[in-house]
Coordinates of C-alpha atoms (C1' of nucleotides) in Angstrom, one line a residue:
Chain A
M1034 CA 9.7 31.3 -13.1
A1035 CA 6.6 30.6 -15.2
K1036 CA 3.4 29.9 -13.6
V1037 CA 2.2 26.2 -13.8
D1038 CA -1.3 25.6 -15.0
T1039 CA -3.0 23.2 -12.3
S1040 CA -5.2 21.8 -14.8
L1041 CA -2.4 20.2 -16.5
V1042 CA -1.3 18.1 -13.5
A1043 CA -4.3 17.8 -11.5
H1044 CA -5.2 14.7 -12.8
L1045 CA -1.8 12.9 -12.2
P1046 CA -1.6 10.1 -9.4
L1047 CA 0.6 12.1 -7.4
F1048 CA -2.1 14.6 -6.8
A1049 CA -5.0 12.4 -6.3
G1050 CA -7.3 13.4 -3.6
V1051 CA -5.7 17.0 -3.3
K1052 CA -8.1 19.9 -3.6
P1053 CA -7.6 22.4 -6.3
E1054 CA -6.6 25.3 -3.8
D1055 CA -4.1 22.8 -2.2
L1056 CA -2.6 22.0 -5.5
E1057 CA -2.0 25.5 -6.2
E1058 CA -0.2 26.1 -3.1
I1059 CA 2.0 22.9 -4.0
L1060 CA 2.8 23.9 -7.4
R1061 CA 3.9 27.4 -5.8
E1062 CA 6.5 25.9 -4.3
A1063 CA 8.2 24.2 -7.6
R1064 CA 10.1 25.8 -10.4
S1065 CA 10.1 24.3 -13.6
A1066 CA 13.1 23.7 -15.8
R1067 CA 14.1 22.7 -19.4
Y1068 CA 16.5 19.9 -20.1
P1069 CA 18.1 19.5 -23.7
K1070 CA 18.4 16.0 -25.1
N1071 CA 21.1 14.2 -23.7
S1072 CA 21.9 16.6 -20.7
A1073 CA 22.1 15.0 -17.0
I1074 CA 19.7 16.3 -14.6
F1075 CA 21.4 14.8 -11.6
E1076 CA 24.2 12.3 -11.1
Q1077 CA 24.2 9.6 -8.8
G1078 CA 25.8 10.2 -5.5
A1079 CA 25.2 14.0 -5.8
D1080 CA 23.5 15.6 -3.1
A1081 CA 19.7 15.2 -3.6
Q1082 CA 18.7 18.6 -3.5
S1083 CA 15.3 18.5 -5.4
F1084 CA 12.8 16.2 -6.6
F1085 CA 11.1 16.1 -9.9
L1086 CA 8.1 15.8 -11.8
L1087 CA 8.5 15.3 -15.6
L1088 CA 6.2 17.2 -17.7
H1089 CA 7.3 16.7 -21.3
G1090 CA 10.2 14.4 -22.7
H1091 CA 11.8 11.2 -21.4
V1092 CA 14.3 10.6 -18.8
R1093 CA 16.5 7.5 -18.4
A1094 CA 17.6 6.8 -14.7
A1095 CA 20.5 4.6 -14.8
K1096 CA 22.9 3.0 -11.9
T1097 CA 26.4 3.0 -12.3
T1098 CA 28.9 0.3 -10.6
P1099 CA 32.2 1.2 -9.1
T1100 CA 33.7 -0.8 -12.0
G1101 CA 31.8 1.7 -14.6
E1102 CA 29.1 -0.8 -15.7
Q1103 CA 25.6 0.3 -15.9
I1104 CA 22.0 -0.6 -16.0
V1105 CA 18.9 1.4 -16.9
V1106 CA 16.8 1.5 -13.8
R1107 CA 13.8 2.9 -15.7
Y1108 CA 12.5 5.3 -18.0
V1109 CA 10.4 8.2 -16.9
A1110 CA 7.5 9.2 -18.8
P1111 CA 5.5 12.6 -18.6
G1112 CA 3.4 12.5 -15.5
E1113 CA 5.9 10.6 -13.3
T1114 CA 8.1 11.6 -10.6
F1115 CA 11.7 11.1 -10.2
G1116 CA 14.5 11.8 -8.0
L1117 CA 12.7 11.1 -4.7
A1118 CA 15.7 10.1 -2.8
M1119 CA 14.3 11.9 0.1
A1120 CA 11.0 10.0 0.4
I1121 CA 13.3 7.0 1.0
G1122 CA 15.7 8.8 3.3
A1123 CA 18.7 9.0 1.2
A1124 CA 20.7 12.1 1.4
R1125 CA 22.1 11.4 -2.3
Y1126 CA 20.8 10.3 -5.4
P1127 CA 21.1 6.5 -6.0
A1128 CA 21.1 6.8 -9.8
T1129 CA 22.0 9.3 -12.6
A1130 CA 19.1 10.9 -14.3
I1131 CA 19.6 12.0 -18.2
A1132 CA 17.2 13.5 -20.5
V1133 CA 16.7 11.4 -23.6
D1134 CA 14.7 13.9 -25.5
D1135 CA 14.2 17.6 -24.9
S1136 CA 12.5 17.4 -21.5
V1137 CA 10.6 19.7 -19.1
A1138 CA 10.3 19.0 -15.3
L1139 CA 8.8 20.5 -12.3
I1140 CA 11.3 20.8 -9.4
W1141 CA 10.7 21.0 -5.7
P1142 CA 13.5 21.7 -3.2
T1143 CA 14.0 18.2 -1.3
S1144 CA 13.9 20.5 1.8
A1145 CA 10.0 21.1 1.1
W1146 CA 9.1 17.7 1.3
P1147 CA 8.5 17.1 5.1
R1148 CA 6.3 20.2 5.2
L1149 CA 4.4 19.1 2.1
I1150 CA 3.6 15.8 3.2
E1151 CA 2.6 17.1 6.8
R1152 CA 0.4 19.5 5.1
F1153 CA -1.1 17.3 2.5
P1154 CA -0.8 13.7 3.5
S1155 CA -2.3 12.5 0.3
L1156 CA 0.9 13.1 -1.1
A1157 CA 2.8 10.8 1.1
A1158 CA 0.2 8.1 0.4
N1159 CA 0.1 8.9 -3.3
T1160 CA 3.9 8.3 -3.3
L1161 CA 3.8 5.3 -1.3
Q1162 CA 1.5 3.7 -4.0
T1163 CA 3.9 4.7 -6.6
V1164 CA 6.8 3.7 -5.0
G1165 CA 5.3 0.2 -4.0
T1166 CA 4.3 -0.1 -7.5
R1167 CA 7.9 0.4 -8.9
L1168 CA 8.9 -2.1 -6.3
Q1169 CA 6.6 -4.5 -7.7
E1170 CA 7.9 -3.9 -11.2
S1171 CA 11.5 -4.3 -9.8
H1172 CA 10.7 -7.8 -8.4
T1173 CA 9.1 -8.7 -11.6
R1174 CA 12.2 -8.0 -13.4
I1175 CA 14.3 -9.6 -11.0
L1176 CA 12.0 -12.7 -11.6
E1177 CA 12.3 -12.4 -15.4
M1178 CA 16.2 -12.1 -15.1
S1179 CA 16.4 -15.2 -13.0
T1180 CA 13.9 -17.6 -15.0
Q1181 CA 14.0 -16.3 -18.7
Q1182 CA 16.3 -16.3 -21.4
V1183 CA 17.6 -13.3 -23.0
E1184 CA 15.2 -13.1 -26.0
Q1185 CA 12.1 -13.3 -23.8
R1186 CA 13.3 -10.6 -21.5
V1187 CA 14.0 -8.3 -24.4
A1188 CA 10.7 -9.0 -25.7
H1189 CA 9.0 -8.1 -22.2
A1190 CA 11.3 -4.9 -22.1
L1191 CA 10.2 -3.6 -25.4
L1192 CA 6.4 -4.5 -24.8
R1193 CA 6.7 -2.3 -21.5
L1194 CA 8.3 0.4 -23.4
A1195 CA 5.7 0.3 -26.0
K1196 CA 2.7 0.4 -23.3
Q1197 CA 4.6 3.2 -21.3
S1198 CA 5.7 5.2 -24.1
G1199 CA 4.5 3.9 -27.4
K1200 CA 3.0 5.7 -30.3
K1201 CA 0.5 4.2 -32.3
L1202 CA 1.3 4.0 -35.9
D1203 CA -0.8 2.9 -38.9
H1204 CA 0.8 -0.5 -38.9
G1205 CA 2.7 -1.0 -35.4
I1206 CA 4.0 1.0 -32.3
E1207 CA 6.7 3.1 -32.1
I1208 CA 8.8 3.7 -29.1
D1209 CA 8.6 7.4 -28.6
F1210 CA 12.0 8.4 -27.7
P1211 CA 15.6 7.6 -28.8
I1212 CA 16.8 4.4 -27.6
S1213 CA 19.6 2.3 -28.6
R1214 CA 20.6 -1.4 -28.3
Q1215 CA 22.9 -0.8 -25.7
D1216 CA 20.2 0.8 -23.5
I1217 CA 18.1 -2.2 -24.1
A1218 CA 21.0 -4.4 -23.1
Q1219 CA 21.3 -2.4 -19.9
M1220 CA 17.5 -2.9 -19.1
T1221 CA 17.5 -6.6 -19.5
G1222 CA 21.3 -7.8 -18.2
T1223 CA 22.8 -8.6 -21.5
T1224 CA 25.1 -7.1 -24.1
L1225 CA 24.6 -4.7 -27.0
H1226 CA 25.6 -7.3 -29.3
T1227 CA 23.1 -9.9 -28.2
V1228 CA 20.5 -7.3 -28.4
S1229 CA 21.5 -6.6 -31.8
R1230 CA 21.4 -10.3 -33.1
I1231 CA 17.9 -10.5 -31.6
L1232 CA 16.4 -7.6 -33.0
S1233 CA 17.9 -8.5 -36.7
G1234 CA 16.2 -11.8 -36.2
W1235 CA 12.9 -10.3 -35.4
E1236 CA 13.5 -8.0 -38.3
Q1237 CA 13.6 -10.7 -40.7
Q1238 CA 10.5 -12.3 -39.2
G1239 CA 8.9 -9.0 -39.7
L1240 CA 8.2 -8.6 -35.9
V1241 CA 9.9 -5.2 -35.6
E1242 CA 11.4 -2.5 -37.6
S1243 CA 14.4 -0.7 -36.2
G1244 CA 17.3 1.6 -37.0
R1245 CA 19.6 3.8 -35.0
Q1246 CA 18.1 4.4 -31.8
R1247 CA 14.7 3.8 -33.2
I1248 CA 12.3 0.7 -32.6
I1249 CA 8.9 -0.1 -34.2
L1250 CA 6.9 -3.0 -33.0
R1251 CA 5.4 -4.1 -36.3
D1252 CA 3.6 -7.3 -34.6
P1253 CA 3.2 -6.7 -31.2
H1254 CA 1.2 -9.8 -30.7
G1255 CA 3.9 -11.8 -32.3
I1256 CA 6.3 -10.4 -29.6
V1257 CA 3.9 -11.2 -26.8
V1258 CA 4.0 -14.6 -28.1
L1259 CA 8.0 -14.8 -27.9
A1260 CA 7.8 -13.1 -24.3
E1261 CA 5.5 -15.9 -23.1
R1262 CA 7.2 -18.7 -24.8
S1263 CA 8.5 -21.3 -22.3
P1264 CA 12.5 -21.7 -22.7
D1265 CA 12.3 -24.6 -25.1
S1266 CA 9.3 -24.6 -26.9
G1267 CA 11.6 -23.6 -29.8
A1268 CA 11.0 -22.2 -33.2
A1269 CA 13.2 -23.4 -36.4
Chain B
M374 CA -6.3 -12.0 21.7
A375 CA -3.0 -11.2 24.0
K376 CA -2.3 -7.6 24.7
V377 CA 0.7 -6.5 23.2
D378 CA 3.3 -4.7 24.9
T379 CA 4.1 -1.4 23.5
S380 CA 7.4 -1.4 24.7
L381 CA 8.6 -4.1 22.6
V382 CA 7.7 -2.3 19.2
A383 CA 7.8 1.5 20.1
H384 CA 11.4 1.6 18.7
L385 CA 10.6 0.2 15.5
P386 CA 11.2 2.5 12.4
L387 CA 7.5 1.9 11.5
F388 CA 6.4 3.7 14.7
A389 CA 8.9 6.6 14.7
G390 CA 7.3 9.6 15.5
V391 CA 4.3 8.1 17.0
K392 CA 3.2 9.1 20.4
P393 CA 2.8 6.2 23.0
E394 CA -0.7 6.8 23.3
D395 CA -1.1 6.7 19.7
L396 CA 0.9 3.4 19.4
E397 CA -1.5 2.0 21.8
E398 CA -4.3 2.8 19.9
I399 CA -2.6 1.5 16.7
L400 CA -1.9 -1.8 18.5
R401 CA -5.4 -2.2 19.8
E402 CA -6.4 -2.7 16.1
A403 CA -4.0 -5.8 15.7
R404 CA -3.9 -9.3 16.7
S405 CA -1.3 -11.6 17.0
A406 CA -0.8 -15.0 15.5
R407 CA 1.7 -17.9 15.6
Y408 CA 3.2 -19.6 12.6
P409 CA 4.6 -22.8 12.8
K410 CA 7.7 -23.5 11.0
N411 CA 7.0 -24.3 7.4
S412 CA 3.6 -22.9 7.4
A413 CA 2.0 -20.4 4.9
I414 CA 1.2 -17.1 6.0
F415 CA -0.5 -16.1 2.9
E416 CA -0.5 -17.2 -0.9
Q417 CA 0.7 -15.2 -3.9
G418 CA -2.7 -14.1 -5.7
A419 CA -4.9 -14.3 -2.6
D420 CA -7.0 -11.6 -1.4
A421 CA -4.6 -9.1 0.7
Q422 CA -7.0 -9.0 3.9
S423 CA -4.0 -8.3 6.2
F424 CA -0.7 -6.7 6.8
F425 CA 1.7 -7.9 9.0
L426 CA 4.5 -6.9 11.6
L427 CA 7.0 -10.0 12.3
L428 CA 7.7 -10.2 15.9
H429 CA 9.7 -13.4 16.1
G430 CA 11.1 -16.0 13.6
H431 CA 11.7 -15.6 10.1
V432 CA 9.6 -15.3 7.0
R433 CA 10.4 -16.0 3.3
A434 CA 8.7 -13.9 0.7
A435 CA 8.8 -15.9 -2.7
K436 CA 7.2 -15.1 -6.2
T437 CA 6.4 -17.8 -8.5
T438 CA 6.0 -17.6 -12.1
P439 CA 3.2 -19.3 -14.0
T440 CA 5.5 -22.0 -15.1
G441 CA 6.4 -22.9 -11.5
E442 CA 9.8 -21.4 -11.0
Q443 CA 10.3 -19.5 -7.9
I444 CA 12.5 -16.6 -6.7
V445 CA 12.9 -15.4 -2.9
V446 CA 12.0 -11.9 -3.0
R447 CA 13.4 -11.6 0.8
Y448 CA 13.7 -12.7 4.1
V449 CA 11.8 -11.0 6.6
A450 CA 13.4 -10.4 10.2
P451 CA 11.8 -9.4 13.3
G452 CA 10.7 -6.0 13.4
E453 CA 9.9 -5.8 9.7
T454 CA 6.6 -5.4 8.1
F455 CA 5.3 -7.7 5.1
G456 CA 2.4 -8.4 3.2
L457 CA 1.8 -4.3 2.7
A458 CA -0.2 -5.2 -0.7
M459 CA -2.5 -2.3 0.1
A460 CA -0.1 0.3 0.6
I461 CA 0.9 -0.2 -2.9
G462 CA -2.8 -0.4 -4.0
A463 CA -2.8 -4.0 -4.9
A464 CA -5.7 -6.1 -4.0
R465 CA -3.9 -9.3 -3.9
Y466 CA -0.6 -10.6 -2.5
P467 CA 2.2 -10.5 -5.3
A468 CA 4.1 -13.2 -3.4
T469 CA 3.8 -15.9 -0.9
A470 CA 4.9 -15.8 2.7
I471 CA 6.0 -18.8 4.4
A472 CA 7.5 -19.2 8.2
V473 CA 10.7 -20.6 7.8
D474 CA 11.0 -20.9 11.5
D475 CA 8.2 -20.8 14.3
S476 CA 7.2 -17.3 14.2
V477 CA 4.8 -14.6 15.6
A478 CA 3.4 -11.7 14.1
L479 CA 1.0 -8.8 14.4
I480 CA -1.7 -8.9 12.1
W481 CA -3.8 -5.7 11.0
P482 CA -7.0 -5.9 8.5
T483 CA -6.0 -4.2 5.3
S484 CA -9.0 -2.4 5.8
A485 CA -7.8 -0.6 8.6
W486 CA -5.0 1.0 6.7
P487 CA -6.5 4.0 5.3
R488 CA -8.0 5.1 8.6
L489 CA -4.5 4.5 10.3
I490 CA -2.5 6.5 7.9
E491 CA -5.0 9.3 8.1
R492 CA -5.0 9.5 11.8
F493 CA -1.3 8.9 12.0
P494 CA 0.3 10.2 9.1
S495 CA 3.8 9.3 10.4
L496 CA 2.9 5.7 9.5
A497 CA 2.8 6.6 6.1
A498 CA 5.8 8.6 5.9
N499 CA 7.5 5.7 7.7
T500 CA 6.4 3.0 5.3
L501 CA 7.3 5.1 2.5
Q502 CA 10.9 5.1 3.8
T503 CA 10.8 1.4 4.4
V504 CA 9.4 0.6 0.8
G505 CA 11.8 3.0 -0.9
T506 CA 14.7 1.5 0.9
R507 CA 13.6 -1.9 -0.3
L508 CA 13.3 -0.6 -3.7
Q509 CA 16.8 0.6 -3.5
E510 CA 17.6 -2.9 -2.5
S511 CA 16.0 -4.1 -5.4
H512 CA 17.8 -2.1 -7.8
T513 CA 21.0 -3.2 -6.3
R514 CA 20.1 -6.8 -6.9
I515 CA 19.2 -6.0 -10.5
L516 CA 22.7 -4.6 -10.8
E517 CA 24.3 -7.3 -9.3
M518 CA 22.4 -9.8 -11.4
S519 CA 23.5 -7.9 -14.6
T520 CA 27.0 -7.3 -13.9
Q521 CA 28.2 -10.0 -11.8
Q522 CA 29.1 -13.7 -11.9
V523 CA 27.2 -16.1 -9.9
E524 CA 29.9 -16.7 -7.3
Q525 CA 30.1 -12.9 -6.3
R526 CA 26.2 -12.8 -6.3
V527 CA 26.2 -15.7 -3.7
A528 CA 28.8 -13.9 -1.9
H529 CA 26.7 -10.8 -1.5
A530 CA 23.5 -12.6 -0.8
L531 CA 25.4 -14.4 2.1
L532 CA 26.8 -11.3 3.6
R533 CA 23.4 -9.5 3.5
L534 CA 21.8 -12.6 5.1
A535 CA 24.7 -12.4 8.0
K536 CA 23.9 -8.7 8.5
Q537 CA 20.3 -9.1 8.6
S538 CA 20.0 -12.2 10.5
G539 CA 23.6 -13.4 11.6
K540 CA 24.3 -14.8 14.9
K541 CA 27.6 -14.1 16.1
L542 CA 29.8 -17.3 17.2
D543 CA 33.1 -17.6 18.7
H544 CA 34.5 -18.0 15.2
G545 CA 32.3 -16.7 12.5
I546 CA 28.7 -15.6 11.9
E547 CA 25.9 -18.3 11.6
I548 CA 22.7 -17.4 9.4
D549 CA 20.0 -17.8 12.1
F550 CA 17.4 -19.7 10.2
P551 CA 17.2 -22.7 8.1
I552 CA 18.3 -22.2 4.6
S553 CA 18.9 -24.3 1.9
R554 CA 21.1 -24.5 -1.4
Q555 CA 17.8 -24.0 -3.4
D556 CA 16.9 -21.1 -1.5
I557 CA 20.2 -19.3 -2.1
A558 CA 19.8 -20.2 -5.6
Q559 CA 16.5 -18.5 -5.8
M560 CA 17.8 -15.2 -4.2
T561 CA 20.6 -15.0 -6.6
G562 CA 19.2 -16.4 -9.8
T563 CA 21.1 -19.6 -10.4
T564 CA 20.6 -23.2 -9.6
L565 CA 21.0 -25.2 -6.3
H566 CA 23.6 -27.2 -8.2
T567 CA 25.8 -24.3 -8.6
V568 CA 25.3 -23.0 -5.3
S569 CA 26.3 -26.3 -3.7
R570 CA 29.6 -26.2 -6.0
I571 CA 30.3 -22.7 -4.7
L572 CA 30.0 -23.7 -1.0
S573 CA 31.9 -26.9 -1.6
G574 CA 34.7 -24.8 -2.8
W575 CA 34.4 -22.1 -0.1
E576 CA 34.4 -24.8 2.6
Q577 CA 37.6 -26.4 1.4
Q578 CA 39.2 -22.9 1.7
G579 CA 37.9 -22.5 5.1
L580 CA 35.5 -19.6 4.2
V581 CA 32.4 -21.1 5.2
E582 CA 31.2 -24.5 7.1
S583 CA 27.8 -25.6 6.2
G584 CA 25.4 -28.4 6.0
R585 CA 21.8 -29.3 5.7
Q586 CA 19.9 -25.7 5.7
R587 CA 22.6 -24.4 7.7
I588 CA 25.6 -21.9 6.9
I589 CA 28.3 -20.5 9.0
L590 CA 30.4 -17.8 7.6
R591 CA 33.8 -18.7 9.1
D592 CA 35.6 -15.8 7.3
P593 CA 33.2 -13.1 6.6
H594 CA 36.2 -10.8 5.6
G595 CA 37.3 -13.5 2.9
I596 CA 33.8 -13.5 1.6
V597 CA 33.7 -9.8 1.2
V598 CA 36.9 -10.1 -0.8
L599 CA 35.3 -12.5 -3.2
A600 CA 32.2 -10.4 -3.2
E601 CA 34.0 -7.7 -4.5
R602 CA 36.5 -9.2 -6.7
S603 CA 36.4 -8.2 -10.3
P604 CA 35.0 -10.6 -12.7
D605 CA 38.3 -11.9 -14.0
S606 CA 41.3 -11.0 -11.4
G607 CA 40.9 -14.7 -10.8
A608 CA 42.1 -17.4 -8.3
A609 CA 43.8 -20.6 -9.6
Chain C
dC1236 C1' 29.5 16.9 -49.8
dA1237 C1' 33.3 14.8 -47.4
dG1238 C1' 34.9 13.6 -42.6
dG1239 C1' 34.3 12.1 -38.0
dG1240 C1' 31.8 10.3 -34.8
dT1241 C1' 28.4 7.3 -32.9
dG1242 C1' 25.5 3.2 -33.4
dT1243 C1' 24.9 -1.1 -35.5
dT1244 C1' 25.8 -5.4 -37.4
dT1245 C1' 28.2 -9.9 -37.7
dG1246 C1' 31.6 -13.7 -37.4
dC1247 C1' 34.2 -16.5 -34.3
dG1248 C1' 35.9 -18.6 -30.4
dA1249 C1' 35.7 -19.0 -25.4
dT1250 C1' 33.2 -20.3 -21.4
dA1251 C1' 30.4 -19.7 -17.3
dG1252 C1' 26.8 -22.0 -15.8
dC1253 C1' 23.0 -25.1 -16.9
dT1254 C1' 20.9 -29.6 -17.6
dC1255 C1' 20.6 -34.4 -16.6
dA1256 C1' 22.0 -38.0 -13.7
dA1257 C1' 23.3 -40.5 -9.9
dA1258 C1' 24.9 -41.3 -5.4
dA1259 C1' 25.7 -40.2 -0.8
dG1260 C1' 24.5 -38.0 3.6
dG1261 C1' 21.8 -36.6 7.2
dC1262 C1' 17.6 -36.0 9.9
dG1263 C1' 13.0 -37.2 11.8
dG1264 C1' 9.7 -40.2 12.4
dA1265 C1' 7.9 -45.2 13.3
Chain D
dT352 C1' 17.2 -48.7 15.7
dC353 C1' 15.9 -48.6 11.2
dC354 C1' 13.7 -46.6 7.2
dG355 C1' 12.6 -43.0 4.1
dC356 C1' 12.6 -38.6 2.6
dC357 C1' 14.9 -34.7 1.4
dT358 C1' 18.9 -32.0 1.1
dT359 C1' 23.3 -32.1 -0.8
dT360 C1' 27.4 -33.5 -3.6
dT361 C1' 29.5 -34.5 -7.8
dG362 C1' 30.2 -35.7 -12.5
dA363 C1' 29.9 -35.0 -17.7
dG364 C1' 28.4 -32.9 -21.6
dC365 C1' 26.0 -29.1 -23.6
dT366 C1' 24.8 -24.5 -25.2
dA367 C1' 23.3 -19.7 -24.7
dT368 C1' 25.6 -16.0 -24.2
dC369 C1' 29.5 -13.4 -23.7
dG370 C1' 33.8 -10.9 -25.3
dC371 C1' 36.6 -9.4 -28.9
dA372 C1' 37.4 -7.6 -33.3
dA373 C1' 36.4 -5.8 -37.6
dA374 C1' 33.2 -3.8 -40.7
dC375 C1' 29.6 -1.2 -41.9
dA376 C1' 25.7 2.5 -41.9
dC377 C1' 23.9 6.5 -40.7
dC378 C1' 23.6 11.1 -39.2
dC379 C1' 25.6 15.5 -38.0
dT380 C1' 28.7 19.1 -39.0
dG381 C1' 31.8 21.9 -41.1

DNA sequence: CAGGGTGTTTGCGATAGCTCAAAAGGCGGA
DNA sequence: TCCGCCTTTTGAGCTATCGCAAACACCCTG
């Protein structure tokens, strides 16, 4: 097991208020692992034996219905935690985590959590903050799904992805990991067909440039305008 | 300020693992207040000066868009906390809270939170658990909105309300606070018209009995069946 | 460089649910 | 008791979006 350099993670929200020597102790309990592109990190319903801190790459968390339909819960960016089932008192993972790019994560055994938060209460407070923020974001997503049309929801989704994992280009922002029409559909509650039609339209208007699992926002501001447009204030 | 009896709240999840004498200290920092039916407890966007523990009554938390559309985030039942903006690091309330019945709540100043969790780390751990559970529920709701038809979503919503705040009757379960078609629409992402049509249909099938802001599930199991029915396995 | 597989595009018809509109019912207050 | 308001019901037409189907494009592999 490789030693983890504290300086790489010390600034993360998870460790806010944790003293350097404590951080080292915390990291000693972790191991790190590499996940190749498209490999599963854990499966929905499996025993929640570990929780994770993503160091490199990108991870998709998805939830599947009994009938096989999926939604994307979120994309995890480097520096974020995932698989925190134990923090919420769940014995099993509520979603599946897949590395969408070659990824590296720190891994703690779930069993270590109670001891860790007892010794380092900041961890609990910080995690509460994180989970609370995600709850807010979920509510926003519900609000959008309830009140907005598909095109606006797709616009919001892309803007969020760009903010979280956007790579600045000379002219535009590229989403920095492979993402398909289907993925976006599963983030916005629609079908890949509808997403494809929307992106085709945007491409013709010069708002985006996209291809196989690749999206570049050529005119982010124009997409913001779309995202905020009221349902009927229509284009041609 | 009336003294709060610890025995009334000691068993709540929030206080799990808190010693009786500590609980008393925690409660000493709270005051209690009464909210008449239909009064606002706090407004979305207002300074988050307090957080709450509902003792009696029912509270609706709703989120409003810039354009005035609303969704119901959740209904708060006695024993649950709400208005935890500070736990997630928000300075303002992300939603509006309205008492839907005459209600009583314990109130702590937000400023007390950091000190409380430092002195009583269980509070943070318990709150994390609660917030985590709510996050899960949110994801489930998103999943439903993405994959189910309106009728199924309404069925799920009613079943949840019945479980959380149902009053057992001789023949059926009554939702124990005033709730309109509009409210249900805002919980499920549809319109009051559609909800009305659905409930009318169910009423004719003897599944429910309902009226002005009042719903009784006459055949909860029948509604479970509806909720789980796959999109097409249709009725007449 | 051909083949296979996955992801994307696009057309077309079907429809669930929305919107608009109007009427009716029930409840609380004067 | 009567009035007025708010909630609920119901109708009718419309449309955004889905579902299905087929063709296409790209990438990786052998």
